Coordinates of C-alpha atoms in Angstrom, one line a residue:
X5 CA 0.0 0.0 0.0
X6 CA 1.5 3.3 -1.0
X7 CA 0.6 6.6 0.6
X8 CA 0.7 10.1 -0.8
X9 CA 2.0 12.9 1.3
X10 CA 5.1 11.0 2.5
X11 CA 7.8 13.4 1.1
X12 CA 11.5 12.7 1.3
X13 CA 13.2 13.0 4.7
X14 CA 15.4 16.0 5.0
X15 CA 18.2 16.1 7.5
X16 CA 18.6 18.7 10.2
X17 CA 21.8 20.7 10.6
X18 CA 23.8 19.5 13.5
X19 CA 23.4 21.7 16.5
X20 CA 25.5 19.7 19.0
X21 CA 24.3 17.4 21.8
X22 CA 21.9 18.3 24.5
X23 CA 23.2 19.9 27.6
X24 CA 24.4 23.2 29.0
X25 CA 27.3 23.4 26.5
X26 CA 25.0 23.1 23.6
X27 CA 22.5 25.6 25.1
X28 CA 25.3 28.2 25.2
X29 CA 26.8 27.4 21.8
X30 CA 23.8 26.7 19.5
X31 CA 23.2 29.5 17.0
X32 CA 19.8 30.4 15.6
X33 CA 18.7 27.9 13.0
X34 CA 15.5 29.7 11.9
X35 CA 12.9 32.3 12.8
X36 CA 10.2 29.8 13.6
X37 CA 10.2 26.1 14.3
X38 CA 6.9 24.3 13.9
X39 CA 6.5 20.9 15.6
X40 CA 4.0 18.8 13.6
X41 CA 3.6 18.4 9.8
X42 CA -0.2 18.0 9.9
X43 CA -2.5 20.3 8.1
X44 CA -2.1 23.1 10.7
X45 CA 1.7 22.9 10.8
X46 CA 2.0 22.8 7.0
X47 CA -0.5 25.6 6.4
X48 CA 1.2 27.8 9.0
X49 CA 4.6 27.1 7.5
X50 CA 3.4 28.1 4.0
X51 CA 1.9 31.3 5.4
X52 CA 5.1 32.3 7.2
X53 CA 7.3 31.3 4.3
X54 CA 5.2 33.5 1.9
X55 CA 5.7 36.4 4.4
X56 CA 9.5 36.0 4.3
X57 CA 10.1 34.1 7.5
X58 CA 12.7 31.3 7.8
X59 CA 10.7 28.2 8.8
X60 CA 11.6 24.7 9.9
X61 CA 8.9 22.0 10.3
X62 CA 9.8 19.1 12.5
X63 CA 7.7 15.9 12.1
X64 CA 8.2 12.8 14.3
X65 CA 6.7 10.4 11.7
X66 CA 8.2 9.3 8.5
X67 CA 5.4 11.0 6.6
X68 CA 3.6 14.3 6.5
X69 CA -0.1 15.0 6.9
X70 CA -0.9 13.9 10.5
X71 CA -4.5 12.8 10.4
X72 CA -4.7 13.4 6.7
X73 CA -3.9 9.9 5.5
X74 CA -4.7 8.6 2.0
X75 CA -3.9 5.1 0.9
X76 CA -4.4 3.8 -2.6
X77 CA -6.2 0.6 -3.7
X78 CA -3.7 -1.9 -5.2
X79 CA -6.5 -3.2 -7.5
X80 CA -8.2 0.0 -8.6
X81 CA -5.7 2.7 -7.7
X82 CA -8.5 4.8 -6.2
X83 CA -7.6 7.0 -3.1
X84 CA -9.0 5.9 0.2
X85 CA -9.1 8.5 3.0
X86 CA -8.5 6.8 6.3
X87 CA -8.3 10.0 8.3
X88 CA -10.1 13.3 7.7
X89 CA -12.2 13.2 4.6
X90 CA -14.9 15.8 4.4
X91 CA -15.4 19.6 4.4
X92 CA -18.5 21.7 4.1
X93 CA -18.0 24.8 1.9
X94 CA -21.0 26.6 3.3
X95 CA -19.7 26.6 6.9
X96 CA -16.0 25.8 6.4
X97 CA -14.9 28.4 3.8
X98 CA -11.2 28.1 4.8
X99 CA -10.7 24.7 3.3
X100 CA -12.5 25.7 0.1
X101 CA -10.4 28.9 -0.2
X102 CA -7.1 27.0 0.3
X103 CA -8.0 24.4 -2.2
X104 CA -8.7 27.1 -4.8
X105 CA -5.3 28.8 -4.0
X106 CA -3.5 25.5 -4.5
X107 CA -5.4 24.5 -7.6
X108 CA -6.9 21.4 -6.0
X109 CA -10.3 20.1 -7.0
X110 CA -13.0 18.6 -4.8
X111 CA -16.0 16.3 -5.5
X112 CA -19.3 16.0 -3.7
X113 CA -19.9 13.2 -1.2
X114 CA -22.1 10.6 -2.9
X115 CA -25.5 10.5 -1.1
X116 CA -28.3 9.6 -3.6
X117 CA -30.2 6.4 -2.8
X118 CA -31.7 4.8 0.2
X119 CA -29.9 4.6 3.5
X120 CA -29.9 1.4 5.5
X121 CA -30.6 1.0 9.2
X122 CA -29.7 -2.1 11.1
X123 CA -30.6 -2.4 14.8
X124 CA -31.0 -6.1 15.1
X125 CA -28.1 -8.5 14.1
X126 CA -30.7 -11.3 13.4
X127 CA -32.7 -9.3 10.9
X128 CA -32.1 -7.8 7.5
X129 CA -31.4 -4.0 7.4
X130 CA -34.3 -1.6 6.9
X131 CA -34.3 0.7 3.9
X132 CA -35.1 4.4 4.5
X133 CA -35.8 6.9 1.8
X134 CA -33.3 9.7 1.8
X135 CA -33.3 12.8 -0.4
X136 CA -30.0 13.4 -2.2
X137 CA -27.6 15.2 0.2
X138 CA -29.8 14.6 3.2
X139 CA -27.2 12.6 5.1
X140 CA -24.0 14.5 4.5
X141 CA -25.5 17.9 3.8
X142 CA -23.3 19.3 1.1
X143 CA -20.0 17.6 2.2
X144 CA -17.2 17.4 -0.3
X145 CA -14.1 15.4 -0.6
X146 CA -10.7 16.4 -2.0
X147 CA -10.1 14.9 -5.4
X148 CA -7.3 12.4 -5.1
X149 CA -7.5 12.2 -1.3
X150 CA -6.8 14.6 1.5
X151 CA -3.1 13.8 1.6
X152 CA -2.9 15.7 -1.8
X153 CA -3.6 18.8 0.3
X154 CA -0.7 18.0 2.6
X155 CA 1.7 17.4 -0.2
X156 CA 0.6 20.5 -2.1
X157 CA 1.4 22.6 1.0
X158 CA 4.7 20.9 1.5
X159 CA 5.6 21.5 -2.1
X160 CA 5.4 25.3 -1.5
X161 CA 8.2 25.1 1.1
X162 CA 12.0 25.3 0.6
X163 CA 13.8 22.0 0.3
X164 CA 15.3 22.1 3.8
X165 CA 12.2 23.4 5.6
X166 CA 10.7 20.0 6.3
X167 CA 12.4 17.5 8.5
X168 CA 10.9 14.0 9.0
X169 CA 11.7 11.5 11.8
X170 CA 12.5 14.5 14.0
X171 CA 10.8 13.9 17.4
X172 CA 11.1 16.8 19.8
X173 CA 11.4 15.6 23.4
X174 CA 12.4 18.8 25.3
X175 CA 12.0 22.5 24.8
X176 CA 14.0 25.1 26.8
X177 CA 13.4 28.8 27.1
X178 CA 16.9 30.1 26.4
X179 CA 18.3 32.7 28.7
X180 CA 19.7 34.7 25.8
X181 CA 16.5 34.6 23.8
X182 CA 14.6 32.1 21.7
X183 CA 13.9 28.5 22.4
X184 CA 16.2 25.4 22.4
X185 CA 14.7 22.2 21.0
X186 CA 16.2 18.9 22.1
X187 CA 15.4 16.0 19.7
X188 CA 15.2 12.3 20.5
X189 CA 18.2 11.6 18.3
X190 CA 20.4 13.9 20.3
X191 CA 20.4 17.0 18.2
X192 CA 19.8 20.5 19.6
X193 CA 18.3 23.4 17.6
X194 CA 18.1 27.0 18.7
X195 CA 15.1 28.9 17.2
X196 CA 13.6 32.3 17.7
X197 CA 10.0 31.2 18.2
X198 CA 8.3 27.8 18.5
X199 CA 4.9 26.6 17.5
X200 CA 3.6 23.3 18.7
X201 CA 1.1 22.2 16.0
X202 CA 0.2 18.8 17.5
X203 CA -2.6 17.6 19.7
X204 CA -2.3 19.3 23.1
X205 CA -2.4 16.1 25.0
X206 CA 0.6 14.8 23.1
X207 CA 2.5 18.0 23.9
X208 CA 1.7 17.4 27.6
X209 CA 2.7 13.8 27.5
X210 CA 5.7 13.8 25.1
X211 CA 7.5 17.1 25.7
X212 CA 9.4 18.3 28.7
X213 CA 9.3 22.0 29.2
X214 CA 12.1 23.9 30.9
X215 CA 11.1 25.9 32.9
X216 CA 7.9 23.9 33.6
X217 CA 4.7 25.5 32.1
X218 CA 2.4 27.3 34.6
X219 CA 0.0 24.7 36.1
X220 CA -3.1 26.2 34.5
X221 CA -1.5 25.9 31.0
X222 CA -0.2 22.4 31.7
X223 CA -3.7 21.4 32.9
X224 CA -5.3 23.0 29.8
X225 CA -3.0 21.0 27.5
X226 CA -3.8 17.7 29.2
X227 CA -7.6 18.3 29.3
X228 CA -8.2 18.7 25.6
X229 CA -9.4 15.4 23.9
X230 CA -7.7 14.6 20.7
X231 CA -10.3 14.4 18.0
X232 CA -10.7 10.8 16.6
X233 CA -7.5 9.7 18.3
X234 CA -8.8 6.5 19.7
X235 CA -11.0 5.7 16.7
X236 CA -10.4 3.4 13.7
X237 CA -11.6 3.7 10.1
X238 CA -12.0 1.0 7.5
X239 CA -12.3 1.2 3.7
X240 CA -13.1 -1.6 1.3
X241 CA -12.4 -1.0 -2.4
X242 CA -14.3 -2.6 -5.3
X243 CA -14.1 -2.6 -9.1
X244 CA -17.6 -1.0 -9.3
X245 CA -20.1 0.6 -6.9
X246 CA -22.6 -2.3 -7.3
X247 CA -24.8 -1.0 -4.4
X248 CA -25.8 2.1 -6.4
X249 CA -27.4 -0.1 -9.0
X250 CA -29.6 -1.6 -6.3
X251 CA -30.7 1.9 -5.2
X252 CA -28.5 2.2 -2.2
X253 CA -26.6 5.4 -1.3
X254 CA -23.9 3.5 0.5
X255 CA -25.0 5.2 3.8
X256 CA -25.7 2.7 6.5
X257 CA -26.2 3.0 10.3
X258 CA -25.7 0.0 12.5
X259 CA -26.9 0.5 16.1
X260 CA -27.0 -3.0 17.7
X261 CA -24.5 -4.0 20.5
X262 CA -22.6 -6.3 18.2
X263 CA -21.9 -3.7 15.6
X264 CA -18.4 -3.7 14.0
X265 CA -18.9 -0.7 11.8
X266 CA -21.2 1.9 13.4
X267 CA -21.5 4.0 10.3
X268 CA -20.9 3.2 6.6
X269 CA -20.7 5.6 3.6
X270 CA -19.8 5.6 0.0
X271 CA -16.1 6.5 -0.4
X272 CA -15.5 5.5 -4.0
X273 CA -14.1 7.4 -7.0
X274 CA -15.7 6.8 -10.4
X275 CA -15.7 4.5 -12.1
X276 CA -14.7 2.3 -9.2
X277 CA -16.4 1.9 -5.8
X278 CA -15.5 1.9 -2.1
X279 CA -17.4 1.6 1.1
X280 CA -15.8 3.1 4.2
X281 CA -16.9 3.3 7.8
X282 CA -16.0 4.0 11.4
X283 CA -15.3 1.0 13.6
X284 CA -17.8 0.7 16.4
X285 CA -15.5 -1.3 18.7
X286 CA -13.3 0.7 21.2
X287 CA -9.5 0.5 21.2
X288 CA -9.4 -2.4 23.7
X289 CA -12.0 -4.4 21.9
X290 CA -10.1 -3.9 18.6
X291 CA -7.0 -5.3 20.2
X292 CA -8.9 -8.3 21.5
X293 CA -10.4 -9.0 18.0
X294 CA -7.4 -7.9 16.1
X295 CA -6.8 -11.1 14.0
X296 CA -10.5 -11.5 13.2
X297 CA -11.4 -7.9 12.7
X298 CA -11.1 -8.0 8.8
X299 CA -13.4 -11.0 8.7
X300 CA -15.9 -9.2 11.0
X301 CA -15.8 -6.1 8.8
X302 CA -16.4 -8.1 5.6
X303 CA -19.2 -10.0 7.3
X304 CA -21.0 -6.9 8.3
X305 CA -20.6 -5.3 4.9
X306 CA -22.1 -8.5 3.4
X307 CA -25.0 -8.3 5.8
X308 CA -25.7 -4.8 4.6
X309 CA -25.0 -5.1 0.8
X310 CA -24.9 -8.7 -0.1
X311 CA -22.1 -11.2 -0.8
X312 CA -20.3 -8.9 -3.3
X313 CA -19.5 -6.6 -0.4
X314 CA -17.4 -9.3 1.2
X315 CA -15.0 -9.4 -1.7
X316 CA -13.4 -5.9 -1.4
X317 CA -9.8 -5.0 -0.8
X318 CA -9.8 -3.9 2.8
X319 CA -7.7 -1.1 4.3
X320 CA -7.9 -0.5 8.1
X321 CA -6.4 2.4 10.1
X322 CA -6.4 2.2 13.8
X323 CA -5.5 5.7 15.1
X324 CA -5.2 4.4 18.7
X325 CA -2.0 2.6 17.5
X326 CA -0.5 5.9 16.2
X327 CA 1.8 7.1 18.9
X328 CA 2.1 10.6 17.4
X329 CA -1.7 11.0 17.3
X330 CA -3.2 9.2 20.3
X331 CA -2.2 10.1 23.8
X332 CA -2.6 7.8 26.7
X333 CA -5.2 10.0 28.1
X334 CA -7.3 9.6 24.9
X335 CA -7.4 5.9 25.6
X336 CA -8.7 6.3 29.1
X337 CA -12.0 8.1 28.4
X338 CA -14.8 8.3 25.9
X339 CA -14.4 10.3 22.6
X340 CA -15.4 13.9 23.2
X341 CA -15.5 17.0 20.9
X342 CA -12.4 19.1 21.6
X343 CA -13.1 22.3 23.5
X344 CA -9.7 24.0 24.1
X345 CA -9.1 26.4 26.9
X346 CA -8.5 30.0 25.7
X347 CA -5.0 29.8 27.2
X348 CA -4.0 27.6 24.3
X349 CA -4.7 30.4 21.9
X350 CA -2.4 32.9 23.6
X351 CA 1.4 33.3 23.2
X352 CA 3.6 32.1 26.1
X353 CA 7.2 32.6 27.2
X354 CA 7.1 36.2 26.2
X355 CA 5.9 35.6 22.7
X356 CA 8.3 32.7 22.0
X357 CA 5.9 29.7 22.4
X358 CA 2.6 29.2 20.6
X359 CA 0.1 26.4 20.3
X360 CA -1.7 25.4 17.0
X361 CA -3.7 22.4 15.7
X362 CA -7.4 21.7 15.2
X363 CA -8.1 21.1 18.8
X364 CA -7.1 24.7 19.7
X365 CA -9.4 26.3 17.1
X366 CA -12.2 28.6 18.0
X367 CA -14.1 27.6 14.9
X368 CA -14.2 24.1 13.3
X369 CA -12.4 22.3 16.2
X370 CA -11.7 18.7 15.2
X371 CA -12.1 19.4 11.5
X372 CA -9.7 20.5 8.7
X373 CA -11.3 23.9 9.0
X374 CA -10.2 24.1 12.6
X375 CA -6.6 23.3 11.7
X376 CA -6.6 26.2 9.2
X377 CA -8.3 28.4 11.7
X378 CA -5.5 27.8 14.2
X379 CA -2.8 28.3 11.6
X380 CA -4.2 31.6 10.7
X381 CA -4.5 32.7 14.3
X382 CA -0.8 31.9 15.0
X383 CA 0.3 33.4 11.8
X384 CA -1.4 36.7 12.7
X385 CA 0.4 36.6 16.1
X386 CA 3.8 35.8 14.7
X387 CA 3.7 38.3 11.8
X388 CA 2.8 41.3 14.0
X389 CA 6.4 42.7 14.2
X390 CA 7.0 45.9 16.1
X391 CA 8.4 47.3 12.8
X392 CA 5.1 46.6 11.1
X393 CA 3.2 48.8 13.5
X394 CA 3.1 52.4 12.3
X395 CA 2.4 55.2 14.8
X396 CA -1.3 56.1 14.6
X397 CA -3.2 59.1 15.9
X398 CA -6.2 58.5 18.2
X399 CA -8.4 59.2 15.2
X400 CA -6.8 56.2 13.4
X401 CA -7.7 54.0 16.3
X402 CA -11.2 55.4 16.5
X403 CA -11.6 54.7 12.8
X404 CA -10.4 51.2 13.3
X405 CA -12.9 50.7 16.1
X406 CA -15.7 52.0 13.9
X407 CA -14.6 49.7 11.1
X408 CA -14.7 46.7 13.4
X409 CA -18.2 47.6 14.7
X410 CA -19.4 47.8 11.1
X411 CA -17.9 44.4 10.3
X412 CA -19.7 43.0 13.3
X413 CA -23.0 44.4 12.2
X414 CA -22.6 42.5 8.9
X415 CA -21.7 39.3 10.7
X416 CA -24.6 39.6 13.1
X417 CA -27.0 39.7 10.1
X418 CA -25.7 36.4 8.9
X419 CA -26.3 34.6 12.2
X420 CA -29.8 33.2 11.6
X421 CA -28.9 31.6 8.2
X422 CA -25.7 30.1 9.7
X423 CA -27.7 28.7 12.6
X424 CA -30.0 26.9 10.1
X425 CA -27.1 25.5 8.2
X426 CA -25.5 24.1 11.4
X427 CA -28.8 22.8 12.6
X428 CA -29.2 20.7 9.4
X429 CA -25.7 19.3 9.9
X430 CA -26.3 18.4 13.5
X431 CA -29.6 16.8 12.6
X432 CA -28.0 14.7 9.8
X433 CA -25.6 13.1 12.2
X434 CA -28.0 12.4 15.1
X435 CA -29.4 9.1 16.2
X436 CA -32.9 8.6 17.6
X437 CA -31.4 8.1 21.1
X438 CA -29.6 11.4 20.9
X439 CA -32.7 13.2 19.7
X440 CA -34.6 12.3 22.9
X441 CA -31.9 14.1 24.9
X442 CA -32.3 17.4 23.2
X443 CA -29.5 19.9 22.9
X444 CA -29.4 20.1 19.1
X445 CA -30.3 23.8 19.1
X446 CA -27.7 24.5 21.6
X447 CA -25.0 22.8 19.5
X448 CA -26.1 24.6 16.3
X449 CA -26.3 28.0 18.0
X450 CA -22.8 27.6 19.5
X451 CA -21.4 26.5 16.1
X452 CA -23.0 29.5 14.4
X453 CA -21.7 31.9 17.1
X454 CA -18.2 30.4 17.0
X455 CA -18.1 30.8 13.2
X456 CA -19.2 34.5 13.5
X457 CA -16.6 35.1 16.3
X458 CA -13.8 33.5 14.3
X459 CA -14.6 35.8 11.4
X460 CA -14.7 38.8 13.7
X461 CA -11.2 37.9 14.9
X462 CA -10.1 37.8 11.3
X463 CA -11.4 41.3 10.8
X464 CA -9.7 42.4 14.1
X465 CA -6.3 41.1 12.9
X466 CA -6.4 43.5 9.9
X467 CA -7.0 46.5 12.2
X468 CA -4.5 45.6 14.9
X469 CA -1.7 48.0 13.8
X470 CA -4.0 51.0 14.3
X471 CA -5.6 49.6 17.4
X472 CA -2.3 48.7 19.1
X473 CA -1.1 52.3 19.0
X474 CA -4.0 53.5 21.1
X475 CA -2.8 55.4 24.2
X476 CA -2.7 53.3 27.3
X477 CA -1.3 49.9 28.2
X478 CA -3.3 46.9 29.3
X479 CA -4.3 47.1 33.0
X480 CA -4.3 43.8 34.8
X481 CA -4.3 42.0 31.6
X482 CA -7.1 43.9 30.0
X483 CA -6.7 46.2 27.0
X484 CA -8.4 49.6 27.2
X485 CA -10.2 49.0 23.8
X486 CA -11.6 45.6 24.7
X487 CA -14.9 46.9 26.1
X488 CA -15.5 49.2 23.1
X489 CA -14.9 46.3 20.6
X490 CA -17.0 43.7 22.5
X491 CA -19.9 46.1 22.9
X492 CA -20.5 45.7 19.1
X493 CA -22.1 42.4 20.0
X494 CA -24.4 43.7 22.7
X495 CA -27.7 41.9 22.6
X496 CA -26.7 39.7 19.7
X497 CA -26.8 36.4 21.5
X498 CA -30.4 36.9 22.7
X499 CA -31.6 38.1 19.3
X500 CA -29.9 35.0 17.7
X501 CA -31.7 32.7 20.2
X502 CA -35.0 34.4 19.5
X503 CA -34.7 34.0 15.8
X504 CA -33.4 30.4 16.1
X505 CA -36.4 29.3 18.3
X506 CA -38.8 31.0 16.0
X507 CA -37.3 29.0 13.2
X508 CA -37.6 25.8 15.3
X509 CA -41.3 26.5 15.9
X510 CA -42.1 26.4 12.2
X511 CA -39.6 23.6 11.2
X512 CA -41.2 20.3 10.2
X513 CA -37.9 18.6 10.8
X514 CA -38.1 19.5 14.5
X515 CA -41.8 18.8 14.9
X516 CA -41.1 15.4 16.5
X517 CA -38.4 16.7 18.8
X518 CA -40.3 18.6 21.6
X519 CA -37.1 19.7 23.3
X520 CA -36.1 21.6 20.2
X521 CA -39.6 22.6 18.8
X522 CA -40.8 23.9 22.2
X523 CA -37.8 24.1 24.5
X524 CA -38.5 24.1 28.3
X525 CA -36.6 26.1 30.9
X526 CA -33.8 23.6 31.2
X527 CA -33.3 23.5 27.4
X528 CA -33.1 27.3 27.4
X529 CA -30.5 27.2 30.1
X530 CA -28.5 24.7 28.1
X531 CA -28.6 27.1 25.1
X532 CA -27.5 30.0 27.4
X533 CA -24.6 28.0 28.7
X534 CA -23.5 27.0 25.2
X535 CA -23.5 30.6 24.0
X536 CA -21.9 31.9 27.2
X537 CA -19.0 29.5 26.7
X538 CA -18.5 30.6 23.1
X539 CA -18.7 34.3 24.1
X540 CA -16.2 33.8 26.9
X541 CA -13.6 32.2 24.6
X542 CA -14.1 34.9 22.0
X543 CA -13.8 37.7 24.5
X544 CA -10.6 36.3 26.0
X545 CA -9.2 35.8 22.5
X546 CA -10.0 39.3 21.4
X547 CA -8.4 40.8 24.5
X548 CA -5.3 38.6 24.2
X549 CA -4.7 39.7 20.6
X550 CA -5.0 43.3 21.6
X551 CA -2.6 42.9 24.5
X552 CA 0.0 41.1 22.3
X553 CA -0.3 43.8 19.7
X554 CA 0.1 46.5 22.3
X555 CA 3.2 44.9 23.8
X556 CA 4.7 44.6 20.3
X557 CA 4.0 48.3 19.6
X558 CA 5.8 49.4 22.7
X559 CA 9.0 47.6 21.9
X560 CA 11.6 49.4 19.9
X561 CA 11.7 48.5 16.2
X562 CA 14.4 46.0 15.3

């Protein structure tokens, strides 16, 4: 099985051996070192390189891409994504924009046909009518596989910028400035700034920090679940998509206790076919059934789609066995959506240490969009040089505040439509059991708010040079302009909730879900908590960016 996105290993320049002598002697290797060559790390490296920064990307694996992993069928040569696969252009514009920049095409996720439902292993699956696009709601896949995106980003970097098999085990805040990186093979590198673009829990478990990180930051790193880290994905390739001729979409949901694949979907590339799915067994069960797992997968596909489905070429990726993806803490608990502490979106060590990766994103956490969101955030922080900040009169700052407030008004107006889009997506991935628990509106409202806040931060970044020069330094960690900027959102959360609930009341899709159609007091409190959490993260992030810009503006130009 060959993989795209592997790239050739490039060697690091020798920096001596770890220890005090190396700490004193090592000279600066580059402006910015990025640990992790997943989507976030590669996108950030490209952004910094285009801005003229010297970048070094260090990847512990022998391949690039992180959770972007594409294998090719030996029989049909079609790409099979065993990691991230989908993006939604309507709510994840960052991926769509990057693909356009890189000249990469995408194709719609195949949905037409009936979906299958199997909740009893002793019975045949039930067929359910499904309108085209109803299950995946406009999802698209990258033509040729997601690893094409990783390789395209890597191809934009200089030959020596990417270093494979380079595992970082220690990082030291150097007394003379910069950060010293100690690698597992004994090399030592001195860099001006460091970005850890890997799952936070891996950073907490695998890297020793000198001096030790403040306890709240260390706890925040360890607390963030790594998305899909303990999961496994299977894909079976066929010469043709025979299930389509029988009127099946390839979508199937298996909900009985003996399920091997909990969800199945069409993953083929014309004219060939492929069925992929998420393994329902947890990591410990997969180890117990390891030898028989391929047979069990083939058997379940056969139960769903007939004997032809048992003859595919099977590819299985168990992410729990990837030491550079899955932390020990991810094996100890159930899979949870990542909700990163705002501390992970702020610079540390006096602007020398940054955290990126999809788990740290304010918008799209866990998705490819989240990886790009985090890369853009860190890029904006790193590229704000003191020399780039021109002195501005108070009128300039006032004009910038007015521009931000106008941008927020435009974003506020888009809130109801975005809520409806996110609600459709949430509904499409919900089981009947989850429906009874309510909470769909809260999830969709939070997603819509986070998307709006992420775009507001993007508008803020363009105004920072003027805003940073406003008279007055942060007081007790609060920038003087923070209240004026945040006030642009006054009353928006409540108006968004009112419009969302009005939409719910007239929605046929929610008519059978009383908690969403007519939410009670507890449901409304859940909505309020969800929006409050999104607002708190946004407010902290906005203030942090202002404070970093103010600190940079006060420093003498280099």
